[in-house]
């Protein structure tokens, strides 16, 4: 937009309008880091991990909240998550999908890609790992 000669205010306004269209969510494999960060109790983390609960967090109006809890192995949960997030969604524009993740197993990554191919219809997908494994 800057190359097109738009002013800083015009660019900021356009970014604010685009931000309202972002649909962001993720599934957490275990609650260890939520517990360590003071976001949940030790009992909640232990219970969720024992029951293999994977919370789905959605960002809405700048706030994060749990909208659903999946149960089972991570790949299965991710497959169900993708179906829930994409199947029958007439409100999605289908322009662009960002697939961002931390380190995951190949079967988890493939479960998500299979779901996207089945339920999503995007002109472009940008995929990337946001963190490298600490050594």
PDB file of C-alpha atoms in Angstrom:
ATOM      1  CA  UNK A   1       0.000   0.000   0.000  1.00  0.00           C
ATOM      2  CA  UNK A   2       2.933   2.295   0.741  1.00  0.00           C
ATOM      3  CA  UNK A   3       4.280   1.593  -2.754  1.00  0.00           C
ATOM      4  CA  UNK A   4       0.882   2.641  -4.100  1.00  0.00           C
ATOM      5  CA  UNK A   5       1.265   6.010  -2.391  1.00  0.00           C
ATOM      6  CA  UNK A   6      -1.185   5.420   0.453  1.00  0.00           C
ATOM      7  CA  UNK A   7      -0.699   7.498   3.579  1.00  0.00           C
ATOM      8  CA  UNK A   8       0.169   5.974   6.948  1.00  0.00           C
ATOM      9  CA  UNK A   9      -3.374   6.692   8.158  1.00  0.00           C
ATOM     10  CA  UNK A  10      -4.898   4.956   5.111  1.00  0.00           C
ATOM     11  CA  UNK A  11      -2.675   1.920   5.658  1.00  0.00           C
ATOM     12  CA  UNK A  12      -3.526   1.790   9.366  1.00  0.00           C
ATOM     13  CA  UNK A  13      -7.251   2.007   8.604  1.00  0.00           C
ATOM     14  CA  UNK A  14      -6.987  -0.771   6.028  1.00  0.00           C
ATOM     15  CA  UNK A  15      -5.096  -2.977   8.510  1.00  0.00           C
ATOM     16  CA  UNK A  16      -7.732  -2.392  11.180  1.00  0.00           C
ATOM     17  CA  UNK A  17     -10.452  -3.385   8.724  1.00  0.00           C
ATOM     18  CA  UNK A  18      -8.536  -6.519   7.743  1.00  0.00           C
ATOM     19  CA  UNK A  19      -7.960  -7.467  11.392  1.00  0.00           C
ATOM     20  CA  UNK A  20     -11.722  -7.724  11.878  1.00  0.00           C
ATOM     21  CA  UNK A  21     -11.806 -10.422   9.182  1.00  0.00           C
ATOM     22  CA  UNK A  22      -9.169 -12.634  10.811  1.00  0.00           C
ATOM     23  CA  UNK A  23     -10.449 -15.911  12.234  1.00  0.00           C
ATOM     24  CA  UNK A  24      -7.734 -17.298  14.520  1.00  0.00           C
ATOM     25  CA  UNK A  25      -7.828 -20.439  16.634  1.00  0.00           C
ATOM     26  CA  UNK A  26      -5.637 -23.272  17.834  1.00  0.00           C
ATOM     27  CA  UNK A  27      -5.679 -26.521  19.787  1.00  0.00           C
ATOM     28  CA  UNK A  28      -3.377 -27.150  22.737  1.00  0.00           C
ATOM     29  CA  UNK A  29      -1.853 -30.626  23.061  1.00  0.00           C
ATOM     30  CA  UNK A  30      -1.380 -30.448  26.835  1.00  0.00           C
ATOM     31  CA  UNK A  31      -1.799 -27.879  29.559  1.00  0.00           C
ATOM     32  CA  UNK A  32       1.749 -27.970  30.953  1.00  0.00           C
ATOM     33  CA  UNK A  33       2.663 -24.471  29.793  1.00  0.00           C
ATOM     34  CA  UNK A  34      -0.715 -23.022  30.731  1.00  0.00           C
ATOM     35  CA  UNK A  35      -0.094 -24.300  34.237  1.00  0.00           C
ATOM     36  CA  UNK A  36       3.486 -22.997  34.332  1.00  0.00           C
ATOM     37  CA  UNK A  37       2.251 -19.610  33.109  1.00  0.00           C
ATOM     38  CA  UNK A  38      -0.422 -19.425  35.804  1.00  0.00           C
ATOM     39  CA  UNK A  39      -3.313 -19.780  33.335  1.00  0.00           C
ATOM     40  CA  UNK A  40      -4.712 -22.935  34.924  1.00  0.00           C
ATOM     41  CA  UNK A  41      -4.371 -24.854  38.176  1.00  0.00           C
ATOM     42  CA  UNK A  42      -2.214 -27.929  38.677  1.00  0.00           C
ATOM     43  CA  UNK A  43      -5.374 -29.969  39.178  1.00  0.00           C
ATOM     44  CA  UNK A  44      -6.916 -28.735  35.914  1.00  0.00           C
ATOM     45  CA  UNK A  45      -3.697 -29.469  34.013  1.00  0.00           C
ATOM     46  CA  UNK A  46      -3.360 -32.940  35.553  1.00  0.00           C
ATOM     47  CA  UNK A  47      -7.000 -33.802  34.879  1.00  0.00           C
ATOM     48  CA  UNK A  48      -6.921 -32.556  31.291  1.00  0.00           C
ATOM     49  CA  UNK A  49      -3.707 -34.405  30.574  1.00  0.00           C
ATOM     50  CA  UNK A  50      -4.943 -37.663  32.129  1.00  0.00           C
ATOM     51  CA  UNK A  51      -8.223 -37.476  30.197  1.00  0.00           C
ATOM     52  CA  UNK A  52      -6.394 -36.437  27.003  1.00  0.00           C
ATOM     53  CA  UNK A  53      -8.425 -33.243  26.729  1.00  0.00           C
ATOM     54  CA  UNK A  54      -7.224 -30.768  24.116  1.00  0.00           C
ATOM     55  CA  UNK A  55      -8.802 -27.308  24.445  1.00  0.00           C
ATOM     56  CA  UNK A  56      -9.583 -25.286  21.331  1.00  0.00           C
ATOM     57  CA  UNK A  57      -8.831 -21.610  21.854  1.00  0.00           C
ATOM     58  CA  UNK A  58     -10.454 -18.995  19.611  1.00  0.00           C
ATOM     59  CA  UNK A  59      -9.406 -15.367  19.390  1.00  0.00           C
ATOM     60  CA  UNK A  60     -12.449 -13.114  19.181  1.00  0.00           C
ATOM     61  CA  UNK A  61     -12.570  -9.358  19.692  1.00  0.00           C
ATOM     62  CA  UNK A  62      -8.966  -9.444  20.875  1.00  0.00           C
ATOM     63  CA  UNK A  63      -9.662 -11.986  23.625  1.00  0.00           C
ATOM     64  CA  UNK A  64      -8.876 -15.672  23.838  1.00  0.00           C
ATOM     65  CA  UNK A  65     -11.353 -18.213  25.117  1.00  0.00           C
ATOM     66  CA  UNK A  66     -11.948 -21.959  25.109  1.00  0.00           C
ATOM     67  CA  UNK A  67     -14.779 -22.844  22.747  1.00  0.00           C
ATOM     68  CA  UNK A  68     -14.502 -26.612  22.698  1.00  0.00           C
ATOM     69  CA  UNK A  69     -12.499 -29.455  24.218  1.00  0.00           C
ATOM     70  CA  UNK A  70     -11.429 -32.396  22.089  1.00  0.00           C
ATOM     71  CA  UNK A  71     -10.496 -35.760  23.529  1.00  0.00           C
ATOM     72  CA  UNK A  72      -8.071 -38.398  22.305  1.00  0.00           C
ATOM     73  CA  UNK A  73      -4.739 -38.469  20.566  1.00  0.00           C
ATOM     74  CA  UNK A  74      -3.548 -35.172  19.135  1.00  0.00           C
ATOM     75  CA  UNK A  75      -3.769 -36.134  15.447  1.00  0.00           C
ATOM     76  CA  UNK A  76      -7.403 -37.252  15.826  1.00  0.00           C
ATOM     77  CA  UNK A  77      -8.248 -34.080  17.760  1.00  0.00           C
ATOM     78  CA  UNK A  78      -6.628 -31.906  15.092  1.00  0.00           C
ATOM     79  CA  UNK A  79      -8.562 -33.704  12.364  1.00  0.00           C
ATOM     80  CA  UNK A  80     -11.863 -33.041  14.179  1.00  0.00           C
ATOM     81  CA  UNK A  81     -10.814 -29.450  14.892  1.00  0.00           C
ATOM     82  CA  UNK A  82     -10.162 -28.710  11.207  1.00  0.00           C
ATOM     83  CA  UNK A  83     -13.529 -30.196  10.254  1.00  0.00           C
ATOM     84  CA  UNK A  84     -15.305 -28.124  12.914  1.00  0.00           C
ATOM     85  CA  UNK A  85     -13.524 -24.923  11.853  1.00  0.00           C
ATOM     86  CA  UNK A  86     -13.948 -25.298   8.073  1.00  0.00           C
ATOM     87  CA  UNK A  87     -16.846 -27.581   7.149  1.00  0.00           C
ATOM     88  CA  UNK A  88     -19.874 -25.634   5.938  1.00  0.00           C
ATOM     89  CA  UNK A  89     -18.370 -22.216   6.670  1.00  0.00           C
ATOM     90  CA  UNK A  90     -20.030 -19.909   4.173  1.00  0.00           C
ATOM     91  CA  UNK A  91     -18.594 -16.857   5.951  1.00  0.00           C
ATOM     92  CA  UNK A  92     -14.977 -17.627   5.001  1.00  0.00           C
ATOM     93  CA  UNK A  93     -13.698 -15.783   1.942  1.00  0.00           C
ATOM     94  CA  UNK A  94     -11.351 -18.585   0.897  1.00  0.00           C
ATOM     95  CA  UNK A  95      -8.618 -16.136  -0.019  1.00  0.00           C
ATOM     96  CA  UNK A  96      -5.858 -17.086   2.385  1.00  0.00           C
ATOM     97  CA  UNK A  97      -5.154 -19.630   5.110  1.00  0.00           C
ATOM     98  CA  UNK A  98      -2.196 -19.358   7.479  1.00  0.00           C
ATOM     99  CA  UNK A  99      -1.221 -22.715   8.954  1.00  0.00           C
ATOM    100  CA  UNK A 100       1.214 -22.037  11.766  1.00  0.00           C
ATOM    101  CA  UNK A 101       2.368 -24.533  14.328  1.00  0.00           C
ATOM    102  CA  UNK A 102       5.103 -25.366  16.774  1.00  0.00           C
ATOM    103  CA  UNK A 103       6.909 -28.649  16.383  1.00  0.00           C
ATOM    104  CA  UNK A 104       4.397 -31.415  15.655  1.00  0.00           C
ATOM    105  CA  UNK A 105       4.656 -34.988  14.476  1.00  0.00           C
ATOM    106  CA  UNK A 106       4.243 -35.805  10.811  1.00  0.00           C
ATOM    107  CA  UNK A 107       0.916 -37.566  11.470  1.00  0.00           C
ATOM    108  CA  UNK A 108      -0.471 -34.461  13.198  1.00  0.00           C
ATOM    109  CA  UNK A 109       0.639 -32.207  10.342  1.00  0.00           C
ATOM    110  CA  UNK A 110      -0.812 -34.628   7.792  1.00  0.00           C
ATOM    111  CA  UNK A 111      -4.142 -34.841   9.664  1.00  0.00           C
ATOM    112  CA  UNK A 112      -4.464 -31.060   9.429  1.00  0.00           C
ATOM    113  CA  UNK A 113      -3.478 -30.926   5.746  1.00  0.00           C
ATOM    114  CA  UNK A 114      -5.938 -33.721   4.914  1.00  0.00           C
ATOM    115  CA  UNK A 115      -8.718 -31.820   6.689  1.00  0.00           C
ATOM    116  CA  UNK A 116      -7.853 -28.577   4.914  1.00  0.00           C
ATOM    117  CA  UNK A 117      -7.924 -30.350   1.552  1.00  0.00           C
ATOM    118  CA  UNK A 118     -11.276 -31.951   2.367  1.00  0.00           C
ATOM    119  CA  UNK A 119     -13.111 -29.051   4.012  1.00  0.00           C
ATOM    120  CA  UNK A 120     -11.285 -25.891   2.998  1.00  0.00           C
ATOM    121  CA  UNK A 121     -11.158 -24.171  -0.344  1.00  0.00           C
ATOM    122  CA  UNK A 122      -8.433 -21.560  -0.201  1.00  0.00           C
ATOM    123  CA  UNK A 123      -6.740 -19.748  -3.043  1.00  0.00           C
ATOM    124  CA  UNK A 124      -3.501 -19.636  -1.084  1.00  0.00           C
ATOM    125  CA  UNK A 125      -2.099 -21.342   1.992  1.00  0.00           C
ATOM    126  CA  UNK A 126       0.971 -20.169   3.864  1.00  0.00           C
ATOM    127  CA  UNK A 127       2.460 -22.844   6.089  1.00  0.00           C
ATOM    128  CA  UNK A 128       5.237 -22.575   8.601  1.00  0.00           C
ATOM    129  CA  UNK A 129       6.609 -23.763  11.891  1.00  0.00           C
ATOM    130  CA  UNK A 130       6.720 -20.901  14.382  1.00  0.00           C
ATOM    131  CA  UNK A 131       9.286 -22.474  16.717  1.00  0.00           C
ATOM    132  CA  UNK A 132      12.219 -24.767  16.336  1.00  0.00           C
ATOM    133  CA  UNK A 133      12.783 -27.484  18.901  1.00  0.00           C
ATOM    134  CA  UNK A 134      14.993 -26.312  21.785  1.00  0.00           C
ATOM    135  CA  UNK A 135      18.157 -28.360  22.217  1.00  0.00           C
TER     136      UNK A 135
END
